[in-house]
Structures are given as structure tokens and as C-alpha cells.
Amino acid sequence: WIDAEWSFDKTWATLLGVDVDKLVLVKPEYGEQVIDITEGLVGADDLGVLVLDSIASMVPLAEIKGEADRMQVGGNSMIVGRFCRKVLMAMGTASKDGNYPTVLLVNQMRFKVGQMHGNPESPPGGQALRHFSNMIIRTYGKDEIVKEVNPNVPSHKKITISMFKYKSPITAKTAEFRMALLPHAGNPVGHVDYWNTVMAYAKNFGYIAKSGSKWIFNEHEYPTLKEIQT
């Protein structure tokens, strides 16, 4: 885990199921260091998944050492483009040795100021990520309050995932699930509602179908989805 934002929370990661004892945590000091570290790690034969958090935090060394009022045009975009090219070549070399690491790049979304027409969204890092990525996944989160659990604090977060650019085969372009922020309905903090997730995929793949007011599962009719779950 390359923590370029210096924001990694060990306690929260543990709640989400991360084995922090096996996690290699790296805290780079500037963008060029991120490139060198990632290129070296991708070439290791014992690396499975590498996460960079985040693209927007890859600040060039010249910007860090320069004066605050000095204009840096395209600094982040140039360093991200260099990152994509070097890491892609390193992954190609690793594949020749039978290693296929997964590189996950976390990014945020920005909005262009004063744009009246078109999509004002602009991801940091320029356009290089669009061309080099095998898959781009957009996530949208919304906190929801359940009064029976806690009337003031959100009990879970509704998360919607959409995949809109990919070079790899996928089974679905959208998904939706709810992650518990407070323990309730049998779900600990950080866990998702498994039934809703399973039900959504079952309907997408045709395992569960609706006929009139009834649901059909395994050639049997049920009045409600709750009976299928039971």
C-alpha cells in the first residue's frame, strides 16, 4: 500500500478485513519516489496487489522545493504520465517471468470552475490514466440513517459502482451494496449486506425471475423475495 496521502488508518483497515500484518505500507515523500517504488515493487516475484493512494497526491519534487507562488503547469499530469509508462513496462517484464501483479490506482474527481456546458468533472493526473487503465471503476457513496438503529448517525453507506471503460471481460457494468457503518442487521462494521448483493447478481444472471406478483426460483414460485432468502 503506497500511502502518498499519509492517511492510512490501521484500525479501519482491520475492520474492513485487511490483514495488516501481511500488508507492506510505504509512505513516499514526493511523486518521483512513488514511480521508483512502484516500478521496483511490481518487479518483485511475491507481490500480488499494489494500491496507490492516491494519484492526486503525486506531487513533483520541484513543486515541493519550489516557492509557493511559483506556477507549476501540468506538473501532476506529467508525473502521472511518466508513472503509467514506466509501470506498464515493468508489468510487461514481470509477466515474462510468470508474475501478474494487480495495480490499483485510487483517484478523486475535480470540477472545472465556471464551465457552463459539457461535463465539468476532471480527474487529476490528465488523460494518461484513461489510455493505460484496463478498467476504470467509479464509486458513489451516500450515507443513510436508519432511525431504528440510530436517529442521528448513519448506520450504513449505500455504494454504487459503475464500470465505464475496460479492456478486461466483466460480468456486469454496475453494482450496488450497503456497507455497515454501525453494527446492525447482523453485519459488523465494514461488512456489506450479502443478501442484497447476491440477489442483485441472481436477478442479473436470470436465476431469479418475476412472474406477475410472484418470484420464481429453481422452478418454484414464492410470493416474496424474503421467502426465497429463508
PDB file of N, CA, C and O in Angstrom, residues 73-150:
ATOM      1  N   VAL A  73       2.705  24.345 -14.123  1.00  0.00           N
ATOM      2  CA  VAL A  73       1.694  23.985 -15.128  1.00  0.00           C
ATOM      3  C   VAL A  73       1.857  22.519 -15.515  1.00  0.00           C
ATOM      4  O   VAL A  73       2.906  22.117 -16.019  1.00  0.00           O
ATOM      5  N   GLY A  74       0.801  21.745 -15.280  1.00  0.00           N
ATOM      6  CA  GLY A  74       0.807  20.349 -15.714  1.00  0.00           C
ATOM      7  C   GLY A  74       1.781  19.467 -14.974  1.00  0.00           C
ATOM      8  O   GLY A  74       2.150  18.399 -15.478  1.00  0.00           O
ATOM      9  N   GLY A  75       2.206  19.868 -13.783  1.00  0.00           N
ATOM     10  CA  GLY A  75       3.187  19.065 -13.050  1.00  0.00           C
ATOM     11  C   GLY A  75       2.675  17.687 -12.692  1.00  0.00           C
ATOM     12  O   GLY A  75       3.347  16.678 -12.903  1.00  0.00           O
ATOM     13  N   ASN A  76       1.463  17.623 -12.162  1.00  0.00           N
ATOM     14  CA  ASN A  76       0.882  16.339 -11.775  1.00  0.00           C
ATOM     15  C   ASN A  76       0.617  15.467 -12.987  1.00  0.00           C
ATOM     16  O   ASN A  76       0.857  14.255 -12.962  1.00  0.00           O
ATOM     17  N   SER A  77       0.155  16.050 -14.089  1.00  0.00           N
ATOM     18  CA  SER A  77      -0.153  15.268 -15.293  1.00  0.00           C
ATOM     19  C   SER A  77       1.108  14.658 -15.889  1.00  0.00           C
ATOM     20  O   SER A  77       1.107  13.493 -16.323  1.00  0.00           O
ATOM     21  N   MET A  78       2.199  15.412 -15.906  1.00  0.00           N
ATOM     22  CA  MET A  78       3.438  14.886 -16.480  1.00  0.00           C
ATOM     23  C   MET A  78       3.995  13.736 -15.656  1.00  0.00           C
ATOM     24  O   MET A  78       4.458  12.732 -16.199  1.00  0.00           O
ATOM     25  N   ILE A  79       3.921  13.869 -14.335  1.00  0.00           N
ATOM     26  CA  ILE A  79       4.469  12.816 -13.492  1.00  0.00           C
ATOM     27  C   ILE A  79       3.588  11.563 -13.519  1.00  0.00           C
ATOM     28  O   ILE A  79       4.090  10.434 -13.456  1.00  0.00           O
ATOM     29  N   VAL A  80       2.276  11.737 -13.653  1.00  0.00           N
ATOM     30  CA  VAL A  80       1.379  10.587 -13.765  1.00  0.00           C
ATOM     31  C   VAL A  80       1.586   9.876 -15.095  1.00  0.00           C
ATOM     32  O   VAL A  80       1.571   8.639 -15.164  1.00  0.00           O
ATOM     33  N   GLY A  81       1.787  10.639 -16.181  1.00  0.00           N
ATOM     34  CA  GLY A  81       2.080  10.023 -17.472  1.00  0.00           C
ATOM     35  C   GLY A  81       3.360   9.208 -17.429  1.00  0.00           C
ATOM     36  O   GLY A  81       3.427   8.097 -17.965  1.00  0.00           O
ATOM     37  N   ARG A  82       4.385   9.743 -16.776  1.00  0.00           N
ATOM     38  CA  ARG A  82       5.644   9.008 -16.634  1.00  0.00           C
ATOM     39  C   ARG A  82       5.439   7.757 -15.788  1.00  0.00           C
ATOM     40  O   ARG A  82       6.001   6.696 -16.070  1.00  0.00           O
ATOM     41  N   PHE A  83       4.617   7.887 -14.742  1.00  0.00           N
ATOM     42  CA  PHE A  83       4.306   6.747 -13.877  1.00  0.00           C
ATOM     43  C   PHE A  83       3.651   5.626 -14.692  1.00  0.00           C
ATOM     44  O   PHE A  83       4.037   4.451 -14.587  1.00  0.00           O
ATOM     45  N   CYS A  84       2.650   5.965 -15.498  1.00  0.00           N
ATOM     46  CA  CYS A  84       1.928   4.958 -16.289  1.00  0.00           C
ATOM     47  C   CYS A  84       2.862   4.237 -17.249  1.00  0.00           C
ATOM     48  O   CYS A  84       2.815   3.006 -17.382  1.00  0.00           O
ATOM     49  N   ARG A  85       3.722   4.981 -17.929  1.00  0.00           N
ATOM     50  CA  ARG A  85       4.606   4.367 -18.913  1.00  0.00           C
ATOM     51  C   ARG A  85       5.614   3.429 -18.256  1.00  0.00           C
ATOM     52  O   ARG A  85       5.825   2.303 -18.730  1.00  0.00           O
ATOM     53  N   LYS A  86       6.253   3.870 -17.187  1.00  0.00           N
ATOM     54  CA  LYS A  86       7.280   3.065 -16.544  1.00  0.00           C
ATOM     55  C   LYS A  86       6.686   1.837 -15.853  1.00  0.00           C
ATOM     56  O   LYS A  86       7.238   0.737 -15.943  1.00  0.00           O
ATOM     57  N   VAL A  87       5.548   2.018 -15.188  1.00  0.00           N
ATOM     58  CA  VAL A  87       4.933   0.887 -14.502  1.00  0.00           C
ATOM     59  C   VAL A  87       4.392  -0.128 -15.495  1.00  0.00           C
ATOM     60  O   VAL A  87       4.475  -1.340 -15.273  1.00  0.00           O
ATOM     61  N   LEU A  88       3.847   0.335 -16.619  1.00  0.00           N
ATOM     62  CA  LEU A  88       3.347  -0.578 -17.638  1.00  0.00           C
ATOM     63  C   LEU A  88       4.474  -1.449 -18.186  1.00  0.00           C
ATOM     64  O   LEU A  88       4.313  -2.663 -18.358  1.00  0.00           O
ATOM     65  N   MET A  89       5.630  -0.853 -18.444  1.00  0.00           N
ATOM     66  CA  MET A  89       6.766  -1.622 -18.940  1.00  0.00           C
ATOM     67  C   MET A  89       7.252  -2.609 -17.875  1.00  0.00           C
ATOM     68  O   MET A  89       7.635  -3.740 -18.186  1.00  0.00           O
ATOM     69  N   ALA A  90       7.232  -2.186 -16.608  1.00  0.00           N
ATOM     70  CA  ALA A  90       7.654  -3.078 -15.527  1.00  0.00           C
ATOM     71  C   ALA A  90       6.696  -4.266 -15.395  1.00  0.00           C
ATOM     72  O   ALA A  90       7.126  -5.401 -15.137  1.00  0.00           O
ATOM     73  N   MET A  91       5.402  -4.018 -15.583  1.00  0.00           N
ATOM     74  CA  MET A  91       4.428  -5.109 -15.526  1.00  0.00           C
ATOM     75  C   MET A  91       4.609  -6.064 -16.691  1.00  0.00           C
ATOM     76  O   MET A  91       4.430  -7.275 -16.550  1.00  0.00           O
ATOM     77  N   GLY A  92       4.980  -5.525 -17.866  1.00  0.00           N
ATOM     78  CA  GLY A  92       5.259  -6.387 -19.008  1.00  0.00           C
ATOM     79  C   GLY A  92       6.465  -7.283 -18.766  1.00  0.00           C
ATOM     80  O   GLY A  92       6.460  -8.468 -19.110  1.00  0.00           O
ATOM     81  N   THR A  93       7.496  -6.734 -18.149  1.00  0.00           N
ATOM     82  CA  THR A  93       8.680  -7.531 -17.815  1.00  0.00           C
ATOM     83  C   THR A  93       8.342  -8.602 -16.784  1.00  0.00           C
ATOM     84  O   THR A  93       8.807  -9.745 -16.876  1.00  0.00           O
ATOM     85  N   ALA A  94       7.510  -8.230 -15.785  1.00  0.00           N
ATOM     86  CA  ALA A  94       7.118  -9.191 -14.760  1.00  0.00           C
ATOM     87  C   ALA A  94       6.306 -10.333 -15.348  1.00  0.00           C
ATOM     88  O   ALA A  94       6.423 -11.489 -14.908  1.00  0.00           O
ATOM     89  N   SER A  95       5.481 -10.041 -16.364  1.00  0.00           N
ATOM     90  CA  SER A  95       4.660 -11.095 -16.970  1.00  0.00           C
ATOM     91  C   SER A  95       5.518 -12.133 -17.686  1.00  0.00           C
ATOM     92  O   SER A  95       5.146 -13.304 -17.768  1.00  0.00           O
ATOM     93  N   LYS A  96       6.690 -11.730 -18.194  1.00  0.00           N
ATOM     94  CA  LYS A  96       7.594 -12.691 -18.835  1.00  0.00           C
ATOM     95  C   LYS A  96       8.144 -13.698 -17.837  1.00  0.00           C
ATOM     96  O   LYS A  96       8.500 -14.815 -18.203  1.00  0.00           O
ATOM     97  N   ASP A  97       8.216 -13.279 -16.560  1.00  0.00           N
ATOM     98  CA  ASP A  97       8.693 -14.177 -15.505  1.00  0.00           C
ATOM     99  C   ASP A  97       7.560 -14.933 -14.838  1.00  0.00           C
ATOM    100  O   ASP A  97       7.765 -15.598 -13.814  1.00  0.00           O
ATOM    101  N   GLY A  98       6.345 -14.794 -15.377  1.00  0.00           N
ATOM    102  CA  GLY A  98       5.204 -15.505 -14.817  1.00  0.00           C
ATOM    103  C   GLY A  98       4.541 -14.803 -13.661  1.00  0.00           C
ATOM    104  O   GLY A  98       3.746 -15.418 -12.935  1.00  0.00           O
ATOM    105  N   ASN A  99       4.817 -13.517 -13.472  1.00  0.00           N
ATOM    106  CA  ASN A  99       4.197 -12.740 -12.399  1.00  0.00           C
ATOM    107  C   ASN A  99       3.196 -11.751 -12.993  1.00  0.00           C
ATOM    108  O   ASN A  99       3.533 -11.046 -13.948  1.00  0.00           O
ATOM    109  N   TYR A 100       1.998 -11.719 -12.431  1.00  0.00           N
ATOM    110  CA  TYR A 100       0.953 -10.839 -12.950  1.00  0.00           C
ATOM    111  C   TYR A 100       0.345 -10.021 -11.806  1.00  0.00           C
ATOM    112  O   TYR A 100      -0.766 -10.304 -11.350  1.00  0.00           O
ATOM    113  N   PRO A 101       1.072  -9.027 -11.302  1.00  0.00           N
ATOM    114  CA  PRO A 101       0.548  -8.218 -10.199  1.00  0.00           C
ATOM    115  C   PRO A 101      -0.600  -7.320 -10.652  1.00  0.00           C
ATOM    116  O   PRO A 101      -0.666  -6.901 -11.806  1.00  0.00           O
ATOM    117  N   THR A 102      -1.504  -7.031  -9.722  1.00  0.00           N
ATOM    118  CA  THR A 102      -2.603  -6.111  -9.965  1.00  0.00           C
ATOM    119  C   THR A 102      -2.258  -4.765  -9.346  1.00  0.00           C
ATOM    120  O   THR A 102      -1.890  -4.695  -8.177  1.00  0.00           O
ATOM    121  N   VAL A 103      -2.362  -3.699 -10.128  1.00  0.00           N
ATOM    122  CA  VAL A 103      -2.066  -2.350  -9.655  1.00  0.00           C
ATOM    123  C   VAL A 103      -3.372  -1.562  -9.618  1.00  0.00           C
ATOM    124  O   VAL A 103      -4.016  -1.368 -10.648  1.00  0.00           O
ATOM    125  N   LEU A 104      -3.769  -1.119  -8.423  1.00  0.00           N
ATOM    126  CA  LEU A 104      -4.989  -0.341  -8.234  1.00  0.00           C
ATOM    127  C   LEU A 104      -4.607   1.095  -7.928  1.00  0.00           C
ATOM    128  O   LEU A 104      -3.876   1.356  -6.972  1.00  0.00           O
ATOM    129  N   LEU A 105      -5.111   2.020  -8.715  1.00  0.00           N
ATOM    130  CA  LEU A 105      -4.802   3.439  -8.543  1.00  0.00           C
ATOM    131  C   LEU A 105      -6.055   4.162  -8.059  1.00  0.00           C
ATOM    132  O   LEU A 105      -7.075   4.177  -8.750  1.00  0.00           O
ATOM    133  N   VAL A 106      -5.967   4.755  -6.880  1.00  0.00           N
ATOM    134  CA  VAL A 106      -7.091   5.497  -6.310  1.00  0.00           C
ATOM    135  C   VAL A 106      -6.993   6.949  -6.772  1.00  0.00           C
ATOM    136  O   VAL A 106      -5.912   7.533  -6.791  1.00  0.00           O
ATOM    137  N   ASN A 107      -8.123   7.511  -7.145  1.00  0.00           N
ATOM    138  CA  ASN A 107      -8.146   8.895  -7.620  1.00  0.00           C
ATOM    139  C   ASN A 107      -9.410   9.580  -7.106  1.00  0.00           C
ATOM    140  O   ASN A 107     -10.337   8.914  -6.638  1.00  0.00           O
ATOM    141  N   GLN A 108      -9.431  10.885  -7.171  1.00  0.00           N
ATOM    142  CA  GLN A 108     -10.637  11.640  -6.829  1.00  0.00           C
ATOM    143  C   GLN A 108     -11.119  12.400  -8.063  1.00  0.00           C
ATOM    144  O   GLN A 108     -10.465  12.390  -9.099  1.00  0.00           O
ATOM    145  N   MET A 109     -12.238  13.048  -7.935  1.00  0.00           N
ATOM    146  CA  MET A 109     -12.796  13.806  -9.042  1.00  0.00           C
ATOM    147  C   MET A 109     -12.794  15.291  -8.694  1.00  0.00           C
ATOM    148  O   MET A 109     -13.082  15.688  -7.574  1.00  0.00           O
ATOM    149  N   ARG A 110     -12.428  16.107  -9.677  1.00  0.00           N
ATOM    150  CA  ARG A 110     -12.445  17.558  -9.515  1.00  0.00           C
ATOM    151  C   ARG A 110     -13.482  18.149 -10.470  1.00  0.00           C
ATOM    152  O   ARG A 110     -13.915  17.508 -11.425  1.00  0.00           O
ATOM    153  N   PHE A 111     -13.859  19.403 -10.226  1.00  0.00           N
ATOM    154  CA  PHE A 111     -14.825  20.087 -11.079  1.00  0.00           C
ATOM    155  C   PHE A 111     -14.201  21.377 -11.611  1.00  0.00           C
ATOM    156  O   PHE A 111     -13.632  22.157 -10.843  1.00  0.00           O
ATOM    157  N   LYS A 112     -14.305  21.569 -12.909  1.00  0.00           N
ATOM    158  CA  LYS A 112     -13.756  22.764 -13.543  1.00  0.00           C
ATOM    159  C   LYS A 112     -14.585  23.991 -13.145  1.00  0.00           C
ATOM    160  O   LYS A 112     -15.813  23.958 -13.167  1.00  0.00           O
ATOM    161  N   VAL A 113     -13.897  25.049 -12.804  1.00  0.00           N
ATOM    162  CA  VAL A 113     -14.572  26.261 -12.342  1.00  0.00           C
ATOM    163  C   VAL A 113     -15.141  27.037 -13.533  1.00  0.00           C
ATOM    164  O   VAL A 113     -14.448  27.263 -14.528  1.00  0.00           O
ATOM    165  N   GLY A 114     -16.407  27.419 -13.439  1.00  0.00           N
ATOM    166  CA  GLY A 114     -17.020  28.276 -14.448  1.00  0.00           C
ATOM    167  C   GLY A 114     -17.445  27.598 -15.719  1.00  0.00           C
ATOM    168  O   GLY A 114     -17.870  28.275 -16.659  1.00  0.00           O
ATOM    169  N   GLN A 115     -17.354  26.266 -15.812  1.00  0.00           N
ATOM    170  CA  GLN A 115     -17.762  25.582 -17.044  1.00  0.00           C
ATOM    171  C   GLN A 115     -19.282  25.484 -17.087  1.00  0.00           C
ATOM    172  O   GLN A 115     -19.912  24.936 -16.181  1.00  0.00           O
ATOM    173  N   MET A 116     -19.880  26.005 -18.165  1.00  0.00           N
ATOM    174  CA  MET A 116     -21.330  26.054 -18.290  1.00  0.00           C
ATOM    175  C   MET A 116     -21.886  24.925 -19.147  1.00  0.00           C
ATOM    176  O   MET A 116     -23.055  24.574 -19.041  1.00  0.00           O
ATOM    177  N   HIS A 117     -21.065  24.367 -20.050  1.00  0.00           N
ATOM    178  CA  HIS A 117     -21.549  23.335 -20.965  1.00  0.00           C
ATOM    179  C   HIS A 117     -20.642  22.115 -20.858  1.00  0.00           C
ATOM    180  O   HIS A 117     -19.443  22.220 -20.609  1.00  0.00           O
ATOM    181  N   GLY A 118     -21.241  20.942 -21.060  1.00  0.00           N
ATOM    182  CA  GLY A 118     -20.464  19.716 -21.004  1.00  0.00           C
ATOM    183  C   GLY A 118     -20.248  19.244 -19.576  1.00  0.00           C
ATOM    184  O   GLY A 118     -20.746  19.829 -18.612  1.00  0.00           O
ATOM    185  N   ASN A 119     -19.495  18.191 -19.459  1.00  0.00           N
ATOM    186  CA  ASN A 119     -19.232  17.589 -18.155  1.00  0.00           C
ATOM    187  C   ASN A 119     -18.112  18.353 -17.449  1.00  0.00           C
ATOM    188  O   ASN A 119     -16.984  18.412 -17.945  1.00  0.00           O
ATOM    189  N   PRO A 120     -18.404  18.954 -16.281  1.00  0.00           N
ATOM    190  CA  PRO A 120     -17.363  19.725 -15.588  1.00  0.00           C
ATOM    191  C   PRO A 120     -16.374  18.861 -14.812  1.00  0.00           C
ATOM    192  O   PRO A 120     -15.398  19.372 -14.266  1.00  0.00           O
ATOM    193  N   GLU A 121     -16.616  17.542 -14.735  1.00  0.00           N
ATOM    194  CA  GLU A 121     -15.734  16.674 -13.968  1.00  0.00           C
ATOM    195  C   GLU A 121     -14.383  16.514 -14.662  1.00  0.00           C
ATOM    196  O   GLU A 121     -14.307  16.370 -15.884  1.00  0.00           O
ATOM    197  N   SER A 122     -13.333  16.547 -13.855  1.00  0.00           N
ATOM    198  CA  SER A 122     -11.981  16.415 -14.384  1.00  0.00           C
ATOM    199  C   SER A 122     -11.127  15.650 -13.383  1.00  0.00           C
ATOM    200  O   SER A 122     -10.846  16.156 -12.296  1.00  0.00           O
ATOM    201  N   PRO A 123     -10.706  14.409 -13.706  1.00  0.00           N
ATOM    202  CA  PRO A 123      -9.885  13.644 -12.773  1.00  0.00           C
ATOM    203  C   PRO A 123      -8.442  14.141 -12.771  1.00  0.00           C
ATOM    204  O   PRO A 123      -7.887  14.442 -13.834  1.00  0.00           O
ATOM    205  N   PRO A 124      -7.823  14.280 -11.599  1.00  0.00           N
ATOM    206  CA  PRO A 124      -6.402  14.672 -11.553  1.00  0.00           C
ATOM    207  C   PRO A 124      -5.527  13.654 -12.265  1.00  0.00           C
ATOM    208  O   PRO A 124      -5.843  12.472 -12.329  1.00  0.00           O
ATOM    209  N   GLY A 125      -4.427  14.130 -12.813  1.00  0.00           N
ATOM    210  CA  GLY A 125      -3.494  13.225 -13.475  1.00  0.00           C
ATOM    211  C   GLY A 125      -3.564  13.242 -14.979  1.00  0.00           C
ATOM    212  O   GLY A 125      -2.816  12.528 -15.650  1.00  0.00           O
ATOM    213  N   GLY A 126      -4.467  14.039 -15.551  1.00  0.00           N
ATOM    214  CA  GLY A 126      -4.540  14.127 -17.009  1.00  0.00           C
ATOM    215  C   GLY A 126      -5.234  12.938 -17.649  1.00  0.00           C
ATOM    216  O   GLY A 126      -5.960  12.181 -17.002  1.00  0.00           O
ATOM    217  N   GLN A 127      -4.981  12.754 -18.935  1.00  0.00           N
ATOM    218  CA  GLN A 127      -5.668  11.731 -19.721  1.00  0.00           C
ATOM    219  C   GLN A 127      -4.901  10.413 -19.818  1.00  0.00           C
ATOM    220  O   GLN A 127      -5.389   9.459 -20.412  1.00  0.00           O
ATOM    221  N   ALA A 128      -3.704  10.352 -19.247  1.00  0.00           N
ATOM    222  CA  ALA A 128      -2.899   9.130 -19.378  1.00  0.00           C
ATOM    223  C   ALA A 128      -3.596   7.925 -18.761  1.00  0.00           C
ATOM    224  O   ALA A 128      -3.546   6.815 -19.306  1.00  0.00           O
ATOM    225  N   LEU A 129      -4.253   8.137 -17.636  1.00  0.00           N
ATOM    226  CA  LEU A 129      -4.919   7.021 -16.956  1.00  0.00           C
ATOM    227  C   LEU A 129      -6.015   6.400 -17.809  1.00  0.00           C
ATOM    228  O   LEU A 129      -6.250   5.196 -17.759  1.00  0.00           O
ATOM    229  N   ARG A 130      -6.702   7.225 -18.601  1.00  0.00           N
ATOM    230  CA  ARG A 130      -7.774   6.706 -19.456  1.00  0.00           C
ATOM    231  C   ARG A 130      -7.228   5.739 -20.508  1.00  0.00           C
ATOM    232  O   ARG A 130      -7.890   4.772 -20.885  1.00  0.00           O
ATOM    233  N   HIS A 131      -6.018   5.996 -20.987  1.00  0.00           N
ATOM    234  CA  HIS A 131      -5.459   5.179 -22.056  1.00  0.00           C
ATOM    235  C   HIS A 131      -4.754   3.929 -21.529  1.00  0.00           C
ATOM    236  O   HIS A 131      -4.755   2.892 -22.189  1.00  0.00           O
ATOM    237  N   PHE A 132      -4.158   4.015 -20.354  1.00  0.00           N
ATOM    238  CA  PHE A 132      -3.359   2.912 -19.850  1.00  0.00           C
ATOM    239  C   PHE A 132      -4.157   1.940 -18.989  1.00  0.00           C
ATOM    240  O   PHE A 132      -3.754   0.795 -18.832  1.00  0.00           O
ATOM    241  N   SER A 133      -5.276   2.375 -18.411  1.00  0.00           N
ATOM    242  CA  SER A 133      -6.023   1.526 -17.480  1.00  0.00           C
ATOM    243  C   SER A 133      -6.760   0.414 -18.210  1.00  0.00           C
ATOM    244  O   SER A 133      -7.335   0.629 -19.276  1.00  0.00           O
ATOM    245  N   ASN A 134      -6.748  -0.786 -17.624  1.00  0.00           N
ATOM    246  CA  ASN A 134      -7.561  -1.876 -18.145  1.00  0.00           C
ATOM    247  C   ASN A 134      -9.020  -1.706 -17.759  1.00  0.00           C
ATOM    248  O   ASN A 134      -9.912  -2.161 -18.467  1.00  0.00           O
ATOM    249  N   MET A 135      -9.260  -1.064 -16.622  1.00  0.00           N
ATOM    250  CA  MET A 135     -10.629  -0.877 -16.158  1.00  0.00           C
ATOM    251  C   MET A 135     -10.695   0.365 -15.276  1.00  0.00           C
ATOM    252  O   MET A 135      -9.801   0.605 -14.466  1.00  0.00           O
ATOM    253  N   ILE A 136     -11.714   1.164 -15.465  1.00  0.00           N
ATOM    254  CA  ILE A 136     -11.951   2.341 -14.626  1.00  0.00           C
ATOM    255  C   ILE A 136     -13.268   2.124 -13.889  1.00  0.00           C
ATOM    256  O   ILE A 136     -14.305   1.892 -14.506  1.00  0.00           O
ATOM    257  N   ILE A 137     -13.221   2.193 -12.567  1.00  0.00           N
ATOM    258  CA  ILE A 137     -14.389   1.942 -11.742  1.00  0.00           C
ATOM    259  C   ILE A 137     -14.726   3.216 -10.976  1.00  0.00           C
ATOM    260  O   ILE A 137     -13.885   3.757 -10.267  1.00  0.00           O
ATOM    261  N   ARG A 138     -15.940   3.712 -11.159  1.00  0.00           N
ATOM    262  CA  ARG A 138     -16.416   4.891 -10.428  1.00  0.00           C
ATOM    263  C   ARG A 138     -17.279   4.421  -9.260  1.00  0.00           C
ATOM    264  O   ARG A 138     -18.172   3.598  -9.421  1.00  0.00           O
ATOM    265  N   THR A 139     -17.021   4.955  -8.066  1.00  0.00           N
ATOM    266  CA  THR A 139     -17.823   4.619  -6.894  1.00  0.00           C
ATOM    267  C   THR A 139     -18.495   5.876  -6.361  1.00  0.00           C
ATOM    268  O   THR A 139     -17.881   6.947  -6.322  1.00  0.00           O
ATOM    269  N   TYR A 140     -19.739   5.732  -5.978  1.00  0.00           N
ATOM    270  CA  TYR A 140     -20.510   6.831  -5.397  1.00  0.00           C
ATOM    271  C   TYR A 140     -21.038   6.356  -4.041  1.00  0.00           C
ATOM    272  O   TYR A 140     -21.658   5.298  -3.955  1.00  0.00           O
ATOM    273  N   GLY A 141     -20.786   7.114  -2.995  1.00  0.00           N
ATOM    274  CA  GLY A 141     -21.234   6.744  -1.665  1.00  0.00           C
ATOM    275  C   GLY A 141     -22.248   7.726  -1.106  1.00  0.00           C
ATOM    276  O   GLY A 141     -22.151   8.940  -1.327  1.00  0.00           O
ATOM    277  N   LYS A 142     -23.225   7.205  -0.397  1.00  0.00           N
ATOM    278  CA  LYS A 142     -24.253   8.040   0.225  1.00  0.00           C
ATOM    279  C   LYS A 142     -24.594   7.469   1.597  1.00  0.00           C
ATOM    280  O   LYS A 142     -24.987   6.304   1.716  1.00  0.00           O
ATOM    281  N   ASP A 143     -24.423   8.299   2.630  1.00  0.00           N
ATOM    282  CA  ASP A 143     -24.753   7.859   3.985  1.00  0.00           C
ATOM    283  C   ASP A 143     -26.267   7.821   4.176  1.00  0.00           C
ATOM    284  O   ASP A 143     -26.975   8.727   3.739  1.00  0.00           O
ATOM    285  N   GLU A 144     -26.740   6.765   4.832  1.00  0.00           N
ATOM    286  CA  GLU A 144     -28.165   6.619   5.074  1.00  0.00           C
ATOM    287  C   GLU A 144     -28.406   6.351   6.563  1.00  0.00           C
ATOM    288  O   GLU A 144     -27.667   5.581   7.192  1.00  0.00           O
ATOM    289  N   ILE A 145     -29.419   7.002   7.103  1.00  0.00           N
ATOM    290  CA  ILE A 145     -29.778   6.871   8.522  1.00  0.00           C
ATOM    291  C   ILE A 145     -30.987   5.945   8.659  1.00  0.00           C
ATOM    292  O   ILE A 145     -31.980   6.098   7.955  1.00  0.00           O
ATOM    293  N   VAL A 146     -30.873   4.974   9.547  1.00  0.00           N
ATOM    294  CA  VAL A 146     -31.989   4.114   9.919  1.00  0.00           C
ATOM    295  C   VAL A 146     -32.368   4.473  11.354  1.00  0.00           C
ATOM    296  O   VAL A 146     -31.594   4.260  12.288  1.00  0.00           O
ATOM    297  N   LYS A 147     -33.546   5.057  11.517  1.00  0.00           N
ATOM    298  CA  LYS A 147     -33.941   5.579  12.822  1.00  0.00           C
ATOM    299  C   LYS A 147     -33.973   4.492  13.886  1.00  0.00           C
ATOM    300  O   LYS A 147     -33.705   4.756  15.063  1.00  0.00           O
ATOM    301  N   GLU A 148     -34.300   3.256  13.492  1.00  0.00           N
ATOM    302  CA  GLU A 148     -34.367   2.177  14.468  1.00  0.00           C
ATOM    303  C   GLU A 148     -32.987   1.829  15.025  1.00  0.00           C
ATOM    304  O   GLU A 148     -32.864   1.334  16.144  1.00  0.00           O
ATOM    305  N   VAL A 149     -31.938   2.089  14.221  1.00  0.00           N
ATOM    306  CA  VAL A 149     -30.568   1.796  14.658  1.00  0.00           C
ATOM    307  C   VAL A 149     -29.984   2.990  15.405  1.00  0.00           C
ATOM    308  O   VAL A 149     -29.519   2.875  16.537  1.00  0.00           O
ATOM    309  N   ASN A 150     -29.992   4.168  14.760  1.00  0.00           N
ATOM    310  CA  ASN A 150     -29.527   5.401  15.394  1.00  0.00           C
ATOM    311  C   ASN A 150     -30.138   6.567  14.625  1.00  0.00           C
ATOM    312  O   ASN A 150     -29.926   6.687  13.419  1.00  0.00           O
TER     313      ASN A 150
END
